[in-house]
Tab-separated table of C-alpha atoms in Angstrom:
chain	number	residue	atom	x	y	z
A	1	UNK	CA	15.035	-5.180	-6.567
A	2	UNK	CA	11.072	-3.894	-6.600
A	3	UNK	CA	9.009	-5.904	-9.155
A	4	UNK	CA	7.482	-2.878	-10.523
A	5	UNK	CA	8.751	0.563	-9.475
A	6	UNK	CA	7.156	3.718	-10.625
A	7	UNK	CA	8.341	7.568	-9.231
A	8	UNK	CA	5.539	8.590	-6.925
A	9	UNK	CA	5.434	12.057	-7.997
A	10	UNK	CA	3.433	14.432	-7.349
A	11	UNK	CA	3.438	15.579	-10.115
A	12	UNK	CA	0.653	18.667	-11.455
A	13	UNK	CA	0.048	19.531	-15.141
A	14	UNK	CA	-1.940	22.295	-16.236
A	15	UNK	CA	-5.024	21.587	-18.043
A	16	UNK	CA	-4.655	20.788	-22.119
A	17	UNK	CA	-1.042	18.938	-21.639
A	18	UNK	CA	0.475	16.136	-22.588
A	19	UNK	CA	1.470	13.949	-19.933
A	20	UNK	CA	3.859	11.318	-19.588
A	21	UNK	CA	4.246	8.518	-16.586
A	22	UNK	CA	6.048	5.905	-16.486
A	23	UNK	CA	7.107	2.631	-14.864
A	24	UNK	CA	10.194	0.203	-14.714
A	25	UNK	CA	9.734	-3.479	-14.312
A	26	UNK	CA	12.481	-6.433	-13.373
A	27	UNK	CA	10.896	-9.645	-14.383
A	28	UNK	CA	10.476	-10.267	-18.166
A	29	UNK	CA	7.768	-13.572	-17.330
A	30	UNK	CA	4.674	-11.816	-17.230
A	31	UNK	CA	2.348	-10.564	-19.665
A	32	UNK	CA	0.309	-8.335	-19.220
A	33	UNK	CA	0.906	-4.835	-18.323
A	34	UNK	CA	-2.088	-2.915	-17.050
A	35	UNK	CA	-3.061	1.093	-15.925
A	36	UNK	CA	-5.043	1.646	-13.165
A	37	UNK	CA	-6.604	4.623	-11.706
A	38	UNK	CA	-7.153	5.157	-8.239
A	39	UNK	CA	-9.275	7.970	-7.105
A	40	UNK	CA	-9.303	9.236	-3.778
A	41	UNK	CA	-10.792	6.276	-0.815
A	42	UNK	CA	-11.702	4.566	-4.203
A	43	UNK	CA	-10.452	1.274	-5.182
A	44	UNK	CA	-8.317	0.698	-8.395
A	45	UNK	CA	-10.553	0.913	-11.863
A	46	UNK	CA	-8.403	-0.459	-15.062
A	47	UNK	CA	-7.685	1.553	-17.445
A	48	UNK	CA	-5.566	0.518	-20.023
A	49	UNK	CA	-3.882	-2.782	-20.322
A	50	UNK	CA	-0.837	-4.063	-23.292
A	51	UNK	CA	-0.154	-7.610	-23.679
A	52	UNK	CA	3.078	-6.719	-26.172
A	53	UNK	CA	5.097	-4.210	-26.848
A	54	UNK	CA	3.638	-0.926	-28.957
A	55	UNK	CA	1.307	1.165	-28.241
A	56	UNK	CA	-2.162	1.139	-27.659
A	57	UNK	CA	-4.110	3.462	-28.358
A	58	UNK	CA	-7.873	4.389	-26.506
A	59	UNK	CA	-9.177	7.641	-27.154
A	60	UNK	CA	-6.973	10.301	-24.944
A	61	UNK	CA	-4.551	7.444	-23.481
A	62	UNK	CA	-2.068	5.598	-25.009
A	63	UNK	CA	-0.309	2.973	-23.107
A	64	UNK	CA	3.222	1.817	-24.407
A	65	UNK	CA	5.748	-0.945	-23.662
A	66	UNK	CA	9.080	-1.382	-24.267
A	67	UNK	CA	9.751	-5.035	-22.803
A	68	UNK	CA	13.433	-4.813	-24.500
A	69	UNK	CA	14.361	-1.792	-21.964
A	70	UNK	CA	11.584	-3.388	-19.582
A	71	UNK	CA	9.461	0.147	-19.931
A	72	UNK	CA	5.766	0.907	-19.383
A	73	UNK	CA	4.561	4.425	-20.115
A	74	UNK	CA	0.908	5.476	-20.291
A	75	UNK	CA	0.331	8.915	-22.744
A	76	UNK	CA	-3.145	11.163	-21.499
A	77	UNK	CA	-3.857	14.072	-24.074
A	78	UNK	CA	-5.303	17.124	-23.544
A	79	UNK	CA	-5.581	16.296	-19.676
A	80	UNK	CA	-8.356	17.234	-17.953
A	81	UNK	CA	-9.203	18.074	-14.297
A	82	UNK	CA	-11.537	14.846	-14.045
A	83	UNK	CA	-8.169	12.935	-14.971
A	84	UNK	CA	-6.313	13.862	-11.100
A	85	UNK	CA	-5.950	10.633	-9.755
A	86	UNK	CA	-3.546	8.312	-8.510
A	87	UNK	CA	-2.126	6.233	-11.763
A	88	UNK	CA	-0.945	2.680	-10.815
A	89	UNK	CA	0.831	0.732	-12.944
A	90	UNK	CA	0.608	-3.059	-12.649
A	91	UNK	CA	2.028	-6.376	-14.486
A	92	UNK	CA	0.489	-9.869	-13.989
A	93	UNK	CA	0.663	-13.181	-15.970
A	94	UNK	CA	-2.604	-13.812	-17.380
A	95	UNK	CA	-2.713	-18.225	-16.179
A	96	UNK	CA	-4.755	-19.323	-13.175
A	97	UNK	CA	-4.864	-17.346	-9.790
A	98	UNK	CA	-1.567	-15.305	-10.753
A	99	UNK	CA	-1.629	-12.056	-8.165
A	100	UNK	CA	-1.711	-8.425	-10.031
A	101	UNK	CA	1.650	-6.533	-8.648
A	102	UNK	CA	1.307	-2.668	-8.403
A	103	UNK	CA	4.147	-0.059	-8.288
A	104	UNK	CA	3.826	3.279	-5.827
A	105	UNK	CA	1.228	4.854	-8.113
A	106	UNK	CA	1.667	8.028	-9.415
A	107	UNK	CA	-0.203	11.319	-7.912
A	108	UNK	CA	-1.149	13.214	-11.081
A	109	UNK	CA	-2.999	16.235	-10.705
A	110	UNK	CA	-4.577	18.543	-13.601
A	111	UNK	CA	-4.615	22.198	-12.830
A	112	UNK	CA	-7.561	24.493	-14.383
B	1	UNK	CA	-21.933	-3.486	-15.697
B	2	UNK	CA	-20.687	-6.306	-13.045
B	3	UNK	CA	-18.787	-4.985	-9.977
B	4	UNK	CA	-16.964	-6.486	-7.116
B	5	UNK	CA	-19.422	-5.392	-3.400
B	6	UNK	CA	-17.287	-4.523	-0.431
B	7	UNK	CA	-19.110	-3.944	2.979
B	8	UNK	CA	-18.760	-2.119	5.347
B	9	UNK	CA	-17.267	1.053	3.825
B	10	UNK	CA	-15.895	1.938	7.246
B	11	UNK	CA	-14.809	-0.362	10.325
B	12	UNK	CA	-13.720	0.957	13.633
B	13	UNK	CA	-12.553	-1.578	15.502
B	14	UNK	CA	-10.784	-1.279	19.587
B	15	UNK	CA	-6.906	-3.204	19.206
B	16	UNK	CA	-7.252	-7.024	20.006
B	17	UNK	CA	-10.591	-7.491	18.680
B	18	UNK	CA	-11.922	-9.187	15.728
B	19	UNK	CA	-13.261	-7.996	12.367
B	20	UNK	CA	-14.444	-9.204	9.458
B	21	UNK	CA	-14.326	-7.822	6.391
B	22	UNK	CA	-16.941	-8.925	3.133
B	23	UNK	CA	-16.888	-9.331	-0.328
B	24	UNK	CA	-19.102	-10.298	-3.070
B	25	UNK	CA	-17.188	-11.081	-5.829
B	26	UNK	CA	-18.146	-11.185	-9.697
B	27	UNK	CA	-20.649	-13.727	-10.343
B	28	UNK	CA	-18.878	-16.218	-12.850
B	29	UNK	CA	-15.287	-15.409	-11.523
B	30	UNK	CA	-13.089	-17.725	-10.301
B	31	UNK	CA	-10.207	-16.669	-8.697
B	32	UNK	CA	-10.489	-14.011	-5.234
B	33	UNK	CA	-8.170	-11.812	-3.692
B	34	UNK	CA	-6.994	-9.835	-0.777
B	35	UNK	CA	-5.218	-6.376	-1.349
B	36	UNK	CA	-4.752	-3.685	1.357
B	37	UNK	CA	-3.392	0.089	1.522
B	38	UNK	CA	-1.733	2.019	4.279
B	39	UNK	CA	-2.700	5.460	3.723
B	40	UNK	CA	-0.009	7.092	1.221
B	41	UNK	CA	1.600	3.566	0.284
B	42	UNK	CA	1.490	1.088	-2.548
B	43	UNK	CA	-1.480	-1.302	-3.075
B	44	UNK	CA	0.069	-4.404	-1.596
B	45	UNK	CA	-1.330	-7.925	-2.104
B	46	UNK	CA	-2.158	-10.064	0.488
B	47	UNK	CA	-3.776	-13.695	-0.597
B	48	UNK	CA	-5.246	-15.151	-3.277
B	49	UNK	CA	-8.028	-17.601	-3.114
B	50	UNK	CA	-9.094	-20.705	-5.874
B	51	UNK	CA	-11.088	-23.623	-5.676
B	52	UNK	CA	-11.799	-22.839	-2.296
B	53	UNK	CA	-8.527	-23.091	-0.685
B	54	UNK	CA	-5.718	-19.914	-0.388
B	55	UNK	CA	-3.154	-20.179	-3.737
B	56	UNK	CA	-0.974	-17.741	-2.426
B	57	UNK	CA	0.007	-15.538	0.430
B	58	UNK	CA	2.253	-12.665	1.152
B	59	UNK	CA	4.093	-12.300	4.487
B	60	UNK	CA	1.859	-9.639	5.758
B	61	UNK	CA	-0.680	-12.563	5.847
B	62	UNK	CA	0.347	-14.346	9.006
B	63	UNK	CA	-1.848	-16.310	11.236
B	64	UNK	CA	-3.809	-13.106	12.263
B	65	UNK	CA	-5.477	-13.243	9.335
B	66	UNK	CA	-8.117	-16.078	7.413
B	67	UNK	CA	-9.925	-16.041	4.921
B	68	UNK	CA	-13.141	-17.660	3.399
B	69	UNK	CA	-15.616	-17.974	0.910
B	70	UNK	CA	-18.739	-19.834	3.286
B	71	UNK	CA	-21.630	-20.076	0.748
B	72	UNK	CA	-20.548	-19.708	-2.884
B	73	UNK	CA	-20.907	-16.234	-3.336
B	74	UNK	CA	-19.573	-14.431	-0.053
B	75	UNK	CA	-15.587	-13.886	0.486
B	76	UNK	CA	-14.299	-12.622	3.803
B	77	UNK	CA	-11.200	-11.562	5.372
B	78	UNK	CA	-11.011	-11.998	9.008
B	79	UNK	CA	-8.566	-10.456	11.110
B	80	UNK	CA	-8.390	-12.431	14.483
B	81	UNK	CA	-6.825	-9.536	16.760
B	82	UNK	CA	-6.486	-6.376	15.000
B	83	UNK	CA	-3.560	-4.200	15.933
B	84	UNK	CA	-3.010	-0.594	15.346
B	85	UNK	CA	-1.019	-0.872	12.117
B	86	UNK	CA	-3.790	-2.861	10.454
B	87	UNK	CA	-5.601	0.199	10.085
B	88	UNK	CA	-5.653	0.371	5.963
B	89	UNK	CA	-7.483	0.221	3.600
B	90	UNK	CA	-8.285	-3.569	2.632
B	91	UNK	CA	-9.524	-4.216	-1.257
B	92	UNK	CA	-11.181	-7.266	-2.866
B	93	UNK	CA	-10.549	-8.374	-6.354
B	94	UNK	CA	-11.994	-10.829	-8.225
B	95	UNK	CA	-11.056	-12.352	-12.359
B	96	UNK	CA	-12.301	-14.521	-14.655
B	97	UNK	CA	-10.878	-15.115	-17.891
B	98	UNK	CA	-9.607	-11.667	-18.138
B	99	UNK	CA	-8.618	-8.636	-15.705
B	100	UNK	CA	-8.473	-8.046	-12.258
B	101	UNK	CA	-11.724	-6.281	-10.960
B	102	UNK	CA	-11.981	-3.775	-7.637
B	103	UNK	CA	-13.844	-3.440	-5.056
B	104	UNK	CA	-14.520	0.317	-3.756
B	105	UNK	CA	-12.748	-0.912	-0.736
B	106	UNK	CA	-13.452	-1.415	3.341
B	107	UNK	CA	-11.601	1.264	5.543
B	108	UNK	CA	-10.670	-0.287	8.426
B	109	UNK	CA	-9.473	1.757	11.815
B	110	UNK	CA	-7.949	0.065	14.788
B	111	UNK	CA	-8.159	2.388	17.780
C-alpha cells in the first residue's frame, strides 16, 4: 500500500471556482501534513502545512485533515490562472532527519 | 528570504560518465536531502544526510550514487556512471527546526 496516494488528475477549473484536491494516507505516525506547489521545471515551494486535524485557514487556501478517515484535502477559492500548478501533497514526522514523502501530485489547471 | 542554491540548472552528461550535482543548503539547517523526478512521476526521495554521515537511503540509491557535504556549506550528489534512466530531475532540500525547503532543482540528461 502507497504511503501517500493522491489522483493525478488533470484536472482544469475555470477561473473563480472552488476547488477541491485531495489525498489518502496509510500510516497514522506522522505529523505533519504539508501542500506543496510545484510549478513547471520548478522545485516544490510549501504551501500550507496542518499538524492536527481541522482546518486551516490562509487567505484563499484552506488545508483540512481528517486523520480518523486518514484524509488530507487542500480548499483554493476563487482560483486564479497564477494558481495552475502541480499540487503535492506530503506527510512527514517533524523529529530529527525524518524524509518528507510526496504523493503523485495533482495537475490543476485554471482556465480564463 | 533564505533559499536552498542548486547548480547547474542543466547537466548533459554521455552514459558511463560522472556528474556531480551541488547544493548550498540553508545556512543554520541541519539536516540535507536528496530528491529526484522522472519527468511526469512523483517526487521520490533518495537520501538523507545528518551530522555528516547518510541517515537514510532509498533503494534507488545504490552504490552509483554518493554523497557529501566537503566544507560545511557545500552538499553534492555524485553519480559515479550515469545511465540513461538517471536522466531526472534531482532536488535538494534542506530543514531546520521546521519545514522542508527546495531547491529550484538540477536537470540532469544522460545521452
Amino acid at each position: 500500500q502507497k504511503e501517500v496516494e493522491q489522483d493525478p488528475g488533470p484536472l482544469s477549473v475555470p477561473e473563480g471556482a472552488i476547488v477541491s484536491l485531495n489525498c489518502t494516507y496509510s500510516n497514522s505516525a506522522f505529523q505533519y501534513f504539508m501542500w506543496y506547489r510545484q510549478y513547471s521545471r520548478k522545485g516544490p515551494e510549501l504551501l500550507m502545512y496542518t499538524y492536527s486535524s481541522g482546518n486551516k485557514e490562509d487567505g484563499r487556501f484552506t488545508a483540512q485533515v481528517d486523520k480518523s478517515s486518514k484524509y488530507i484535502s487542500l480548499f483554493i477559492r476563487d482560483s486564479q490562472p497564477s494558481d495552475s500548478a502541480t499540487y503535492l501533497c506530503a506527510r512527514g514526522a517533524n523529529f530529527g532527519n525524518e524524509k518528507l514523502t510526496f504523493g503523485t501530485g495533482t495537475r490543476l489547471t485554471i482556465i480564463p | 528570504e533564505p533559499e536552498v542554491t542548486q547548480t547547474p540548472s542543466h547537466q548533459v552528461t554521455q552514459m558511463g560518465q560522472e556528474v556531480i550535482l551541488r547544493c548550498v543548503p540553508i545556512s543554520n539547517h541541519l539536516y540535507f536531502y536528496w530528491y529526484r523526478q522522472i519527468l511526469g512521476q512523483k517526487v521520490e526521495f533518495l537520501v538523507s544526510f545528518y551530522n555528516n554521515e547518510i541517515s537514510e537511503k532509498s533503494e534507488i540509491f545504490d552504490d552509483q550514487f554518493s554523497v557529501e557535504r566537503p566544507d560545511g556549506s557545500n552538499f553534492t550528489l555524485k553519480i559515479r556512471s550515469t545511465k540513461l534512466e538517471d536522466s531526472a530531475m534531482y532536488f535538494c532540500a534542506s530543514r531546520g527546526d521546521s519545514f522542508w525547503v527546495f531547491g529550484s532543482g538540477t536537470q540532469l540528461s544522460v545521452l
